[in-house]
PDB file of C-alpha atoms in Angstrom:
ATOM      1  CA  UNK A   9      86.719 122.730 105.588  1.00  0.00           C
ATOM      2  CA  UNK A  10      83.922 120.407 106.686  1.00  0.00           C
ATOM      3  CA  UNK A  11      84.070 117.070 108.514  1.00  0.00           C
ATOM      4  CA  UNK A  12      82.248 115.519 105.565  1.00  0.00           C
ATOM      5  CA  UNK A  13      85.019 116.640 103.200  1.00  0.00           C
ATOM      6  CA  UNK A  14      87.674 115.156 105.462  1.00  0.00           C
ATOM      7  CA  UNK A  15      85.732 111.911 105.700  1.00  0.00           C
ATOM      8  CA  UNK A  16      85.539 111.697 101.906  1.00  0.00           C
ATOM      9  CA  UNK A  17      89.221 112.589 101.526  1.00  0.00           C
ATOM     10  CA  UNK A  18      90.263 109.903 104.040  1.00  0.00           C
ATOM     11  CA  UNK A  19      88.138 107.293 102.279  1.00  0.00           C
ATOM     12  CA  UNK A  20      89.822 108.007  98.929  1.00  0.00           C
ATOM     13  CA  UNK A  21      93.259 107.949 100.569  1.00  0.00           C
ATOM     14  CA  UNK A  22      92.538 104.545 102.123  1.00  0.00           C
ATOM     15  CA  UNK A  23      90.983 102.967  99.017  1.00  0.00           C
ATOM     16  CA  UNK A  24      93.345 104.716  96.566  1.00  0.00           C
ATOM     17  CA  UNK A  25      90.318 104.937  94.287  1.00  0.00           C
ATOM     18  CA  UNK A  26      87.373 107.318  93.924  1.00  0.00           C
ATOM     19  CA  UNK A  27      85.046 104.549  92.757  1.00  0.00           C
ATOM     20  CA  UNK A  28      85.989 102.159  95.583  1.00  0.00           C
ATOM     21  CA  UNK A  29      85.662 104.939  98.168  1.00  0.00           C
ATOM     22  CA  UNK A  30      82.270 105.951  96.763  1.00  0.00           C
ATOM     23  CA  UNK A  31      81.067 102.357  97.071  1.00  0.00           C
ATOM     24  CA  UNK A  32      82.345 102.144 100.652  1.00  0.00           C
ATOM     25  CA  UNK A  33      80.624 105.400 101.623  1.00  0.00           C
ATOM     26  CA  UNK A  34      77.463 104.667  99.599  1.00  0.00           C
ATOM     27  CA  UNK A  35      77.648 107.993  97.763  1.00  0.00           C
ATOM     28  CA  UNK A  36      77.812 108.889  94.083  1.00  0.00           C
ATOM     29  CA  UNK A  37      81.343 109.088  92.695  1.00  0.00           C
ATOM     30  CA  UNK A  38      80.840 112.627  91.277  1.00  0.00           C
ATOM     31  CA  UNK A  39      79.796 113.795  94.765  1.00  0.00           C
ATOM     32  CA  UNK A  40      83.026 112.409  96.164  1.00  0.00           C
ATOM     33  CA  UNK A  41      85.178 113.882  93.402  1.00  0.00           C
ATOM     34  CA  UNK A  42      83.625 117.328  93.768  1.00  0.00           C
ATOM     35  CA  UNK A  43      84.089 117.302  97.539  1.00  0.00           C
ATOM     36  CA  UNK A  44      87.799 116.482  97.216  1.00  0.00           C
ATOM     37  CA  UNK A  45      88.291 119.011  94.416  1.00  0.00           C
ATOM     38  CA  UNK A  46      86.637 121.733  96.536  1.00  0.00           C
ATOM     39  CA  UNK A  47      88.921 120.794  99.407  1.00  0.00           C
ATOM     40  CA  UNK A  48      91.974 121.148  97.150  1.00  0.00           C
ATOM     41  CA  UNK A  49      90.754 124.542  95.961  1.00  0.00           C
ATOM     42  CA  UNK A  50      90.129 125.700  99.518  1.00  0.00           C
ATOM     43  CA  UNK A  51      93.609 124.654 100.646  1.00  0.00           C
ATOM     44  CA  UNK A  52      95.332 125.682  97.423  1.00  0.00           C
ATOM     45  CA  UNK A  53      97.199 122.381  97.074  1.00  0.00           C
ATOM     46  CA  UNK A  54      96.972 119.128  95.134  1.00  0.00           C
ATOM     47  CA  UNK A  55      96.104 116.216  97.429  1.00  0.00           C
ATOM     48  CA  UNK A  56      96.258 113.274  94.994  1.00  0.00           C
ATOM     49  CA  UNK A  57      98.044 112.237  91.827  1.00  0.00           C
ATOM     50  CA  UNK A  58      97.286 109.239  89.616  1.00  0.00           C
ATOM     51  CA  UNK A  59      99.845 106.453  89.343  1.00  0.00           C
ATOM     52  CA  UNK A  60      99.140 102.964  88.038  1.00  0.00           C
ATOM     53  CA  UNK A  61      95.400 103.709  87.999  1.00  0.00           C
ATOM     54  CA  UNK A  62      95.526 104.388  91.735  1.00  0.00           C
ATOM     55  CA  UNK A  63      95.107 107.667  93.590  1.00  0.00           C
ATOM     56  CA  UNK A  64      98.314 108.372  95.487  1.00  0.00           C
ATOM     57  CA  UNK A  65      98.803 111.056  98.137  1.00  0.00           C
ATOM     58  CA  UNK A  66     101.047 114.021  97.448  1.00  0.00           C
ATOM     59  CA  UNK A  67     103.244 115.314 100.283  1.00  0.00           C
ATOM     60  CA  UNK A  68     100.517 117.836 101.117  1.00  0.00           C
ATOM     61  CA  UNK A  69      97.901 115.091 100.989  1.00  0.00           C
ATOM     62  CA  UNK A  70      99.917 112.927 103.386  1.00  0.00           C
ATOM     63  CA  UNK A  71     100.190 115.789 105.888  1.00  0.00           C
ATOM     64  CA  UNK A  72      96.461 116.439 105.623  1.00  0.00           C
ATOM     65  CA  UNK A  73      95.731 112.734 106.172  1.00  0.00           C
ATOM     66  CA  UNK A  74      97.805 112.647 109.352  1.00  0.00           C
ATOM     67  CA  UNK A  75      96.093 115.763 110.674  1.00  0.00           C
ATOM     68  CA  UNK A  76      92.639 114.498 109.645  1.00  0.00           C
ATOM     69  CA  UNK A  77      93.197 111.249 111.524  1.00  0.00           C
ATOM     70  CA  UNK A  78      94.017 113.207 114.676  1.00  0.00           C
ATOM     71  CA  UNK A  79      90.963 115.401 114.191  1.00  0.00           C
ATOM     72  CA  UNK A  80      88.662 112.401 113.679  1.00  0.00           C
ATOM     73  CA  UNK A  81      90.019 110.738 116.795  1.00  0.00           C
ATOM     74  CA  UNK A  82      89.385 113.894 118.814  1.00  0.00           C
ATOM     75  CA  UNK A  83      85.896 114.122 117.318  1.00  0.00           C
ATOM     76  CA  UNK A  84      85.201 110.512 118.291  1.00  0.00           C
ATOM     77  CA  UNK A  85      86.475 111.108 121.823  1.00  0.00           C
ATOM     78  CA  UNK A  86      84.292 114.202 122.187  1.00  0.00           C
ATOM     79  CA  UNK A  87      81.190 112.343 120.993  1.00  0.00           C
ATOM     80  CA  UNK A  88      81.899 109.499 123.412  1.00  0.00           C
ATOM     81  CA  UNK A  89      82.264 111.907 126.315  1.00  0.00           C
ATOM     82  CA  UNK A  90      79.009 113.635 125.426  1.00  0.00           C
ATOM     83  CA  UNK A  91      77.115 110.353 125.049  1.00  0.00           C
ATOM     84  CA  UNK A  92      78.492 108.674 128.140  1.00  0.00           C
ATOM     85  CA  UNK A  93      77.799 109.640 131.715  1.00  0.00           C
ATOM     86  CA  UNK A  94      80.269 108.392 134.287  1.00  0.00           C
ATOM     87  CA  UNK A  95      81.179 104.802 133.469  1.00  0.00           C
ATOM     88  CA  UNK A  96      78.163 104.166 131.239  1.00  0.00           C
ATOM     89  CA  UNK A  97      79.148 102.261 128.102  1.00  0.00           C
ATOM     90  CA  UNK A  98      77.486 103.279 124.843  1.00  0.00           C
ATOM     91  CA  UNK A  99      78.322 103.786 121.192  1.00  0.00           C
ATOM     92  CA  UNK A 100      80.033 101.580 118.610  1.00  0.00           C
ATOM     93  CA  UNK A 101      82.881  99.203 119.387  1.00  0.00           C
ATOM     94  CA  UNK A 102      85.087  97.943 116.522  1.00  0.00           C
ATOM     95  CA  UNK A 103      86.570  94.559 117.466  1.00  0.00           C
ATOM     96  CA  UNK A 104      89.221  92.866 115.299  1.00  0.00           C
ATOM     97  CA  UNK A 105      89.046  89.107 115.251  1.00  0.00           C
ATOM     98  CA  UNK A 106      90.950  86.496 113.227  1.00  0.00           C
ATOM     99  CA  UNK A 107      88.447  83.769 112.270  1.00  0.00           C
ATOM    100  CA  UNK A 108      90.258  81.095 114.272  1.00  0.00           C
ATOM    101  CA  UNK A 109      89.988  83.067 117.488  1.00  0.00           C
ATOM    102  CA  UNK A 110      86.328  83.828 116.987  1.00  0.00           C
ATOM    103  CA  UNK A 111      85.593  80.175 116.411  1.00  0.00           C
ATOM    104  CA  UNK A 112      87.447  79.083 119.529  1.00  0.00           C
ATOM    105  CA  UNK A 113      86.689  81.779 122.061  1.00  0.00           C
ATOM    106  CA  UNK A 114      84.374  84.697 121.342  1.00  0.00           C
ATOM    107  CA  UNK A 115      81.249  82.956 120.055  1.00  0.00           C
ATOM    108  CA  UNK A 116      79.809  83.098 123.577  1.00  0.00           C
ATOM    109  CA  UNK A 117      81.745  86.059 125.036  1.00  0.00           C
ATOM    110  CA  UNK A 118      80.389  88.624 122.582  1.00  0.00           C
ATOM    111  CA  UNK A 119      76.680  87.707 123.015  1.00  0.00           C
ATOM    112  CA  UNK A 120      77.177  87.811 126.801  1.00  0.00           C
ATOM    113  CA  UNK A 121      78.699  91.288 126.511  1.00  0.00           C
ATOM    114  CA  UNK A 122      75.860  92.446 124.247  1.00  0.00           C
ATOM    115  CA  UNK A 123      73.274  91.377 126.809  1.00  0.00           C
ATOM    116  CA  UNK A 124      75.164  93.116 129.600  1.00  0.00           C
ATOM    117  CA  UNK A 125      75.739  96.341 127.619  1.00  0.00           C
ATOM    118  CA  UNK A 126      72.720  96.791 125.309  1.00  0.00           C
ATOM    119  CA  UNK A 127      73.736 100.365 124.401  1.00  0.00           C
ATOM    120  CA  UNK A 128      76.984  99.208 122.780  1.00  0.00           C
ATOM    121  CA  UNK A 129      76.839  98.183 119.124  1.00  0.00           C
ATOM    122  CA  UNK A 130      79.636  95.729 118.361  1.00  0.00           C
ATOM    123  CA  UNK A 131      81.172  95.727 114.889  1.00  0.00           C
ATOM    124  CA  UNK A 132      83.253  92.585 114.390  1.00  0.00           C
ATOM    125  CA  UNK A 133      85.944  92.773 111.704  1.00  0.00           C
ATOM    126  CA  UNK A 134      87.196  89.312 110.726  1.00  0.00           C
ATOM    127  CA  UNK A 135      90.600  89.221 109.050  1.00  0.00           C
ATOM    128  CA  UNK A 136      93.848  87.330 109.326  1.00  0.00           C
ATOM    129  CA  UNK A 137      96.052  88.452 112.196  1.00  0.00           C
ATOM    130  CA  UNK A 138      98.505  90.284 109.882  1.00  0.00           C
ATOM    131  CA  UNK A 139      95.653  92.414 108.541  1.00  0.00           C
ATOM    132  CA  UNK A 140      94.245  92.891 112.058  1.00  0.00           C
ATOM    133  CA  UNK A 141      97.631  94.148 113.287  1.00  0.00           C
ATOM    134  CA  UNK A 142      97.811  96.725 110.494  1.00  0.00           C
ATOM    135  CA  UNK A 143      94.286  97.910 111.281  1.00  0.00           C
ATOM    136  CA  UNK A 144      95.353  98.434 114.912  1.00  0.00           C
ATOM    137  CA  UNK A 145      98.311 100.510 113.716  1.00  0.00           C
ATOM    138  CA  UNK A 146      96.041 102.659 111.549  1.00  0.00           C
ATOM    139  CA  UNK A 147      93.564 103.208 114.387  1.00  0.00           C
ATOM    140  CA  UNK A 148      90.709 101.407 112.636  1.00  0.00           C
ATOM    141  CA  UNK A 149      89.990  99.091 115.577  1.00  0.00           C
ATOM    142  CA  UNK A 150      89.207  99.774 119.215  1.00  0.00           C
ATOM    143  CA  UNK A 151      90.551  96.424 120.381  1.00  0.00           C
ATOM    144  CA  UNK A 152      91.442  93.059 118.873  1.00  0.00           C
ATOM    145  CA  UNK A 153      92.449  89.519 119.562  1.00  0.00           C
ATOM    146  CA  UNK A 154      95.664  88.728 117.729  1.00  0.00           C
ATOM    147  CA  UNK A 155      98.810  86.635 117.976  1.00  0.00           C
ATOM    148  CA  UNK A 156     101.865  87.805 119.858  1.00  0.00           C
ATOM    149  CA  UNK A 157     104.390  88.808 117.183  1.00  0.00           C
ATOM    150  CA  UNK A 158     107.106  91.444 116.813  1.00  0.00           C
ATOM    151  CA  UNK A 159     104.476  93.811 115.405  1.00  0.00           C
ATOM    152  CA  UNK A 160     102.302  93.415 118.493  1.00  0.00           C
ATOM    153  CA  UNK A 161     105.129  94.620 120.738  1.00  0.00           C
ATOM    154  CA  UNK A 162     104.288  98.222 119.797  1.00  0.00           C
ATOM    155  CA  UNK A 163     100.703  97.875 121.089  1.00  0.00           C
ATOM    156  CA  UNK A 164      99.227  97.792 124.547  1.00  0.00           C
ATOM    157  CA  UNK A 165      98.412  94.142 125.235  1.00  0.00           C
ATOM    158  CA  UNK A 166      97.108  91.714 127.802  1.00  0.00           C
ATOM    159  CA  UNK A 167      97.683  87.946 127.649  1.00  0.00           C
ATOM    160  CA  UNK A 168      94.529  86.079 126.647  1.00  0.00           C
ATOM    161  CA  UNK A 169      95.572  82.434 126.286  1.00  0.00           C
ATOM    162  CA  UNK A 170      98.518  80.299 125.214  1.00  0.00           C
ATOM    163  CA  UNK A 171      97.763  77.007 123.477  1.00  0.00           C
ATOM    164  CA  UNK A 172      99.821  74.245 121.917  1.00  0.00           C
ATOM    165  CA  UNK A 173     100.284  74.093 118.134  1.00  0.00           C
ATOM    166  CA  UNK A 174     100.592  70.740 116.398  1.00  0.00           C
ATOM    167  CA  UNK A 175     100.417  68.779 113.181  1.00  0.00           C
ATOM    168  CA  UNK A 176      97.126  67.315 111.990  1.00  0.00           C
ATOM    169  CA  UNK A 177      97.717  64.359 109.719  1.00  0.00           C
ATOM    170  CA  UNK A 178      95.971  61.270 108.490  1.00  0.00           C
ATOM    171  CA  UNK A 179      96.354  58.216 110.714  1.00  0.00           C
ATOM    172  CA  UNK A 180      97.820  56.263 107.797  1.00  0.00           C
ATOM    173  CA  UNK A 181     100.801  58.636 107.803  1.00  0.00           C
ATOM    174  CA  UNK A 182     103.673  56.985 109.737  1.00  0.00           C
ATOM    175  CA  UNK A 183     104.365  60.274 111.523  1.00  0.00           C
ATOM    176  CA  UNK A 184     100.960  60.035 113.211  1.00  0.00           C
ATOM    177  CA  UNK A 185     102.403  57.401 115.572  1.00  0.00           C
ATOM    178  CA  UNK A 186     104.876  59.887 117.064  1.00  0.00           C
ATOM    179  CA  UNK A 187     104.282  61.562 120.429  1.00  0.00           C
ATOM    180  CA  UNK A 188     105.715  64.837 119.109  1.00  0.00           C
ATOM    181  CA  UNK A 189     107.148  66.148 115.871  1.00  0.00           C
ATOM    182  CA  UNK A 190     109.809  68.677 114.963  1.00  0.00           C
ATOM    183  CA  UNK A 191     109.704  70.933 111.925  1.00  0.00           C
ATOM    184  CA  UNK A 192     112.608  68.903 110.480  1.00  0.00           C
ATOM    185  CA  UNK A 193     110.473  65.749 110.708  1.00  0.00           C
ATOM    186  CA  UNK A 194     108.012  67.332 108.244  1.00  0.00           C
ATOM    187  CA  UNK A 195     110.520  67.661 105.411  1.00  0.00           C
ATOM    188  CA  UNK A 196     109.042  66.103 102.273  1.00  0.00           C
ATOM    189  CA  UNK A 197     105.444  66.340 103.474  1.00  0.00           C
ATOM    190  CA  UNK A 198     102.748  68.204 101.536  1.00  0.00           C
ATOM    191  CA  UNK A 199     101.474  71.212 103.477  1.00  0.00           C
ATOM    192  CA  UNK A 200      97.967  72.710 103.536  1.00  0.00           C
ATOM    193  CA  UNK A 201      98.156  75.879 105.634  1.00  0.00           C
ATOM    194  CA  UNK A 202      96.581  79.267 106.192  1.00  0.00           C
ATOM    195  CA  UNK A 203      97.073  81.953 103.561  1.00  0.00           C
ATOM    196  CA  UNK A 204      99.453  84.916 103.782  1.00  0.00           C
ATOM    197  CA  UNK A 205      97.027  87.080 105.786  1.00  0.00           C
ATOM    198  CA  UNK A 206      97.636  84.883 108.829  1.00  0.00           C
ATOM    199  CA  UNK A 207     100.634  85.104 111.140  1.00  0.00           C
ATOM    200  CA  UNK A 208     100.662  81.305 111.462  1.00  0.00           C
ATOM    201  CA  UNK A 209     101.426  81.057 107.727  1.00  0.00           C
ATOM    202  CA  UNK A 210     104.650  83.022 108.078  1.00  0.00           C
ATOM    203  CA  UNK A 211     105.591  81.267 111.314  1.00  0.00           C
ATOM    204  CA  UNK A 212     105.337  77.884 109.568  1.00  0.00           C
ATOM    205  CA  UNK A 213     107.215  79.008 106.442  1.00  0.00           C
ATOM    206  CA  UNK A 214     109.917  80.686 108.530  1.00  0.00           C
ATOM    207  CA  UNK A 215     110.375  77.631 110.747  1.00  0.00           C
ATOM    208  CA  UNK A 216     110.755  75.340 107.721  1.00  0.00           C
ATOM    209  CA  UNK A 217     113.332  77.631 106.146  1.00  0.00           C
ATOM    210  CA  UNK A 218     115.314  77.749 109.388  1.00  0.00           C
ATOM    211  CA  UNK A 219     115.240  73.940 109.343  1.00  0.00           C
ATOM    212  CA  UNK A 220     116.869  74.072 105.902  1.00  0.00           C
ATOM    213  CA  UNK A 221     114.026  73.473 103.479  1.00  0.00           C
ATOM    214  CA  UNK A 222     111.133  75.191 101.746  1.00  0.00           C
ATOM    215  CA  UNK A 223     107.750  73.651 102.602  1.00  0.00           C
ATOM    216  CA  UNK A 224     105.882  71.975  99.756  1.00  0.00           C
ATOM    217  CA  UNK A 225     102.656  73.978 100.018  1.00  0.00           C
ATOM    218  CA  UNK A 226      99.844  72.435  97.984  1.00  0.00           C
ATOM    219  CA  UNK A 227      96.980  74.482  99.429  1.00  0.00           C
ATOM    220  CA  UNK A 228      96.457  77.905 100.992  1.00  0.00           C
ATOM    221  CA  UNK A 229      93.129  78.668 102.636  1.00  0.00           C
ATOM    222  CA  UNK A 230      91.464  80.893 105.223  1.00  0.00           C
ATOM    223  CA  UNK A 231      89.116  78.087 106.308  1.00  0.00           C
ATOM    224  CA  UNK A 232      90.385  75.941 109.178  1.00  0.00           C
ATOM    225  CA  UNK A 233      87.723  73.252 108.700  1.00  0.00           C
ATOM    226  CA  UNK A 234      88.745  72.891 105.054  1.00  0.00           C
ATOM    227  CA  UNK A 235      92.377  72.402 106.071  1.00  0.00           C
ATOM    228  CA  UNK A 236      91.417  69.683 108.542  1.00  0.00           C
ATOM    229  CA  UNK A 237      89.270  67.963 105.907  1.00  0.00           C
ATOM    230  CA  UNK A 238      92.213  67.949 103.480  1.00  0.00           C
ATOM    231  CA  UNK A 239      94.302  66.223 106.150  1.00  0.00           C
ATOM    232  CA  UNK A 240      91.463  63.770 106.826  1.00  0.00           C
ATOM    233  CA  UNK A 241      91.502  62.811 103.141  1.00  0.00           C
ATOM    234  CA  UNK A 242      95.282  62.284 103.341  1.00  0.00           C
ATOM    235  CA  UNK A 243      95.955  64.959 100.721  1.00  0.00           C
ATOM    236  CA  UNK A 244      98.340  66.927 102.941  1.00  0.00           C
ATOM    237  CA  UNK A 245      99.248  67.704 106.525  1.00  0.00           C
ATOM    238  CA  UNK A 246      98.217  70.916 108.268  1.00  0.00           C
ATOM    239  CA  UNK A 247      99.450  72.765 111.343  1.00  0.00           C
ATOM    240  CA  UNK A 248      96.858  74.182 113.713  1.00  0.00           C
ATOM    241  CA  UNK A 249      96.343  74.991 117.399  1.00  0.00           C
ATOM    242  CA  UNK A 250      94.942  72.249 119.634  1.00  0.00           C
ATOM    243  CA  UNK A 251      91.579  74.034 120.228  1.00  0.00           C
ATOM    244  CA  UNK A 252      90.810  73.782 116.496  1.00  0.00           C
ATOM    245  CA  UNK A 253      91.428  70.042 116.503  1.00  0.00           C
ATOM    246  CA  UNK A 254      89.207  69.710 119.567  1.00  0.00           C
ATOM    247  CA  UNK A 255      86.360  71.407 117.672  1.00  0.00           C
ATOM    248  CA  UNK A 256      86.698  69.122 114.658  1.00  0.00           C
ATOM    249  CA  UNK A 257      86.962  65.557 115.948  1.00  0.00           C
ATOM    250  CA  UNK A 258      87.659  63.055 113.198  1.00  0.00           C
ATOM    251  CA  UNK A 259      88.657  59.423 113.443  1.00  0.00           C
ATOM    252  CA  UNK A 260      90.676  59.834 110.242  1.00  0.00           C
ATOM    253  CA  UNK A 261      93.253  62.248 111.692  1.00  0.00           C
ATOM    254  CA  UNK A 262      95.512  62.674 114.684  1.00  0.00           C
ATOM    255  CA  UNK A 263      96.931  65.839 116.234  1.00  0.00           C
ATOM    256  CA  UNK A 264     100.620  65.623 117.226  1.00  0.00           C
ATOM    257  CA  UNK A 265     102.239  68.521 119.133  1.00  0.00           C
ATOM    258  CA  UNK A 266     105.211  70.354 117.679  1.00  0.00           C
ATOM    259  CA  UNK A 267     108.447  70.343 119.670  1.00  0.00           C
ATOM    260  CA  UNK A 268     109.845  73.425 117.922  1.00  0.00           C
ATOM    261  CA  UNK A 269     108.869  76.119 115.419  1.00  0.00           C
ATOM    262  CA  UNK A 270     105.423  77.636 116.016  1.00  0.00           C
ATOM    263  CA  UNK A 271     104.742  75.327 118.962  1.00  0.00           C
ATOM    264  CA  UNK A 272     102.794  77.954 120.940  1.00  0.00           C
ATOM    265  CA  UNK A 273      99.675  79.892 119.956  1.00  0.00           C
ATOM    266  CA  UNK A 274     100.193  83.008 122.105  1.00  0.00           C
ATOM    267  CA  UNK A 275      96.967  85.032 121.874  1.00  0.00           C
ATOM    268  CA  UNK A 276      96.801  88.633 123.092  1.00  0.00           C
ATOM    269  CA  UNK A 277      94.194  91.311 123.596  1.00  0.00           C
ATOM    270  CA  UNK A 278      95.719  94.291 121.798  1.00  0.00           C
ATOM    271  CA  UNK A 279      94.938  97.947 121.177  1.00  0.00           C
ATOM    272  CA  UNK A 280      96.710 101.048 119.906  1.00  0.00           C
ATOM    273  CA  UNK A 281      98.195 102.852 122.895  1.00  0.00           C
ATOM    274  CA  UNK A 282      97.824 106.204 121.100  1.00  0.00           C
ATOM    275  CA  UNK A 283      94.117 105.740 120.464  1.00  0.00           C
ATOM    276  CA  UNK A 284      91.490 107.020 122.857  1.00  0.00           C
ATOM    277  CA  UNK A 285      89.892 104.141 124.791  1.00  0.00           C
ATOM    278  CA  UNK A 286      86.150 104.631 125.173  1.00  0.00           C
ATOM    279  CA  UNK A 287      84.050 103.404 128.078  1.00  0.00           C
ATOM    280  CA  UNK A 288      82.628 100.746 125.772  1.00  0.00           C
ATOM    281  CA  UNK A 289      86.141  99.507 125.007  1.00  0.00           C
ATOM    282  CA  UNK A 290      87.090  99.504 128.689  1.00  0.00           C
ATOM    283  CA  UNK A 291      83.956  97.520 129.496  1.00  0.00           C
ATOM    284  CA  UNK A 292      84.724  94.986 126.753  1.00  0.00           C
ATOM    285  CA  UNK A 293      88.325  94.630 127.946  1.00  0.00           C
ATOM    286  CA  UNK A 294      87.147  93.974 131.492  1.00  0.00           C
ATOM    287  CA  UNK A 295      84.494  91.525 130.296  1.00  0.00           C
ATOM    288  CA  UNK A 296      86.907  89.445 128.211  1.00  0.00           C
ATOM    289  CA  UNK A 297      89.771  89.640 130.696  1.00  0.00           C
ATOM    290  CA  UNK A 298      87.611  88.027 133.360  1.00  0.00           C
ATOM    291  CA  UNK A 299      86.720  85.133 131.057  1.00  0.00           C
ATOM    292  CA  UNK A 300      90.083  84.163 129.642  1.00  0.00           C
ATOM    293  CA  UNK A 301      90.496  80.423 128.915  1.00  0.00           C
ATOM    294  CA  UNK A 302      93.210  78.535 130.777  1.00  0.00           C
ATOM    295  CA  UNK A 303      96.590  78.082 129.126  1.00  0.00           C
ATOM    296  CA  UNK A 304      97.485  74.673 127.678  1.00  0.00           C
ATOM    297  CA  UNK A 305     101.259  74.497 127.515  1.00  0.00           C
ATOM    298  CA  UNK A 306     103.550  71.779 128.905  1.00  0.00           C
TER     299      UNK A 306
END
């Protein structure tokens, strides 16, 4: 059994497709198929079966995947230890980052870190916080910025910042005159909010349902500036953290804080407690921790 075979096997297991895994690895699909078939012959078991045009793991395949993940983590740790001397930071650092957080906070922090640690190559993975959380669980990220949710409780975390969440709405909307708004006040409004990959989406939907109604969602997007523009054109209201409003000043809209529901944007630095933390990751954690923005909560 070779590391290359395990790498190919893990790629197919993740993508549930030989063709998608081959594209991800930049290898020919027959090469990938042969490698997995040879692995099955060597072990004397079937690792995949086809269901709904997807490659699903057999029981034996699932056990191999779990063992392969442990082996790859040990391999990574060994390489890091060989490459690094003392507290020297080197290697690749995979950082998970929801787009909102990158826009607000890490645009300057990451370049500063890169200048300070030129031997660390930073790979930024931008996804919604729900996707980021799952990638932490699966050990695909070294560290991430994400929102504090029930899922995050299983990780190691450090507080990063806590900011107010509010409603952005056109100034012609009568609610724009209020000093604060509750989720109940928004009944009957048209909502333009983040898509289902974002924790804020589910926080908003859940808060509306607890208030006794289903939100009238007219637009889902992953682009915060688009959501603000929709509100500026009086097509809908949107709910976003205060730092986003501060970065998109517009005379056409007003930001009004929420008095309940997702009123706080609780951002955490998070990592998988079972995953080996490299010197590069420790250096990044220290760098960001010392530059955390101040909280903005009443």
